[in-house]
């Protein structure tokens, strides 16, 4: 919930053919728990969520139920 309530609009979201979801943060400042005074430089973060779905559509429905939103193509 913490991850989803952050500014995921600024995060790229990409789903591969296997249904795994990749999130890319360009900087760690989306996490206010960090002590900004101790940040010496901006760093990115790559998160991959791996699932074993029946098919890609099932994976998309799972992510939507978890709170992820996807743009329609």
mmCIF file of C-alpha atoms in Angstrom:
data_model
loop_
_atom_site.group_PDB
_atom_site.id
_atom_site.type_symbol
_atom_site.label_atom_id
_atom_site.label_comp_id
_atom_site.label_asym_id
_atom_site.label_seq_id
_atom_site.Cartn_x
_atom_site.Cartn_y
_atom_site.Cartn_z
ATOM 1 C CA UNK A 1 0.000 0.000 0.000
ATOM 2 C CA UNK A 2 2.855 2.363 0.797
ATOM 3 C CA UNK A 3 4.352 1.881 -2.648
ATOM 4 C CA UNK A 4 1.031 2.327 -4.432
ATOM 5 C CA UNK A 5 0.081 5.467 -2.531
ATOM 6 C CA UNK A 6 3.260 7.220 -3.779
ATOM 7 C CA UNK A 7 3.471 9.112 -7.023
ATOM 8 C CA UNK A 8 3.404 6.152 -9.373
ATOM 9 C CA UNK A 9 2.320 8.495 -12.130
ATOM 10 C CA UNK A 10 5.961 9.594 -12.321
ATOM 11 C CA UNK A 11 7.166 6.024 -12.405
ATOM 12 C CA UNK A 12 7.379 4.018 -15.564
ATOM 13 C CA UNK A 13 5.405 0.795 -15.495
ATOM 14 C CA UNK A 14 6.065 -1.954 -17.978
ATOM 15 C CA UNK A 15 4.716 -5.473 -18.088
ATOM 16 C CA UNK A 16 6.580 -8.197 -19.923
ATOM 17 C CA UNK A 17 5.009 -11.096 -21.830
ATOM 18 C CA UNK A 18 5.203 -13.341 -18.763
ATOM 19 C CA UNK A 19 3.035 -10.982 -16.721
ATOM 20 C CA UNK A 20 5.879 -9.641 -14.565
ATOM 21 C CA UNK A 21 5.613 -5.968 -13.705
ATOM 22 C CA UNK A 22 8.651 -3.673 -13.800
ATOM 23 C CA UNK A 23 8.619 -0.318 -12.014
ATOM 24 C CA UNK A 24 11.352 2.244 -12.475
ATOM 25 C CA UNK A 25 11.877 5.145 -10.088
ATOM 26 C CA UNK A 26 14.167 7.876 -11.402
ATOM 27 C CA UNK A 27 14.957 9.066 -7.882
ATOM 28 C CA UNK A 28 14.434 7.961 -4.294
ATOM 29 C CA UNK A 29 12.723 11.199 -3.235
ATOM 30 C CA UNK A 30 9.258 9.647 -3.656
ATOM 31 C CA UNK A 31 9.881 7.969 -0.292
ATOM 32 C CA UNK A 32 9.497 10.618 2.460
ATOM 33 C CA UNK A 33 10.751 8.142 5.083
ATOM 34 C CA UNK A 34 14.267 8.873 3.857
ATOM 35 C CA UNK A 35 16.248 11.566 5.634
ATOM 36 C CA UNK A 36 16.775 14.034 2.786
ATOM 37 C CA UNK A 37 19.713 15.646 4.598
ATOM 38 C CA UNK A 38 21.616 12.357 4.356
ATOM 39 C CA UNK A 39 21.132 11.936 0.602
ATOM 40 C CA UNK A 40 24.444 12.671 -1.088
ATOM 41 C CA UNK A 41 23.101 12.172 -4.633
ATOM 42 C CA UNK A 42 19.942 11.046 -6.392
ATOM 43 C CA UNK A 43 19.667 7.359 -7.184
ATOM 44 C CA UNK A 44 17.164 5.416 -9.215
ATOM 45 C CA UNK A 45 15.422 2.229 -8.216
ATOM 46 C CA UNK A 46 14.214 -0.711 -10.304
ATOM 47 C CA UNK A 47 11.516 -2.982 -8.827
ATOM 48 C CA UNK A 48 10.301 -6.167 -10.521
ATOM 49 C CA UNK A 49 7.174 -7.929 -9.299
ATOM 50 C CA UNK A 50 7.139 -11.542 -10.448
ATOM 51 C CA UNK A 51 3.917 -13.537 -10.620
ATOM 52 C CA UNK A 52 2.980 -16.888 -12.118
ATOM 53 C CA UNK A 53 -0.266 -15.960 -13.893
ATOM 54 C CA UNK A 54 -2.379 -18.202 -16.072
ATOM 55 C CA UNK A 55 -2.003 -15.617 -18.843
ATOM 56 C CA UNK A 56 -1.161 -11.929 -19.341
ATOM 57 C CA UNK A 57 -4.780 -10.755 -18.979
ATOM 58 C CA UNK A 58 -5.023 -12.559 -15.649
ATOM 59 C CA UNK A 59 -1.853 -10.775 -14.507
ATOM 60 C CA UNK A 60 -3.253 -7.363 -15.498
ATOM 61 C CA UNK A 61 -6.467 -8.037 -13.560
ATOM 62 C CA UNK A 62 -4.403 -9.124 -10.556
ATOM 63 C CA UNK A 63 -2.331 -5.925 -10.615
ATOM 64 C CA UNK A 64 -5.464 -3.791 -11.015
ATOM 65 C CA UNK A 65 -7.026 -5.480 -7.986
ATOM 66 C CA UNK A 66 -3.836 -4.694 -6.063
ATOM 67 C CA UNK A 67 -4.252 -1.016 -6.996
ATOM 68 C CA UNK A 68 -1.996 -0.584 -10.017
ATOM 69 C CA UNK A 69 -3.474 1.438 -12.857
ATOM 70 C CA UNK A 70 -2.529 0.898 -16.489
ATOM 71 C CA UNK A 71 -3.095 3.239 -19.405
ATOM 72 C CA UNK A 72 -5.225 1.778 -22.142
ATOM 73 C CA UNK A 73 -3.394 1.406 -25.436
#
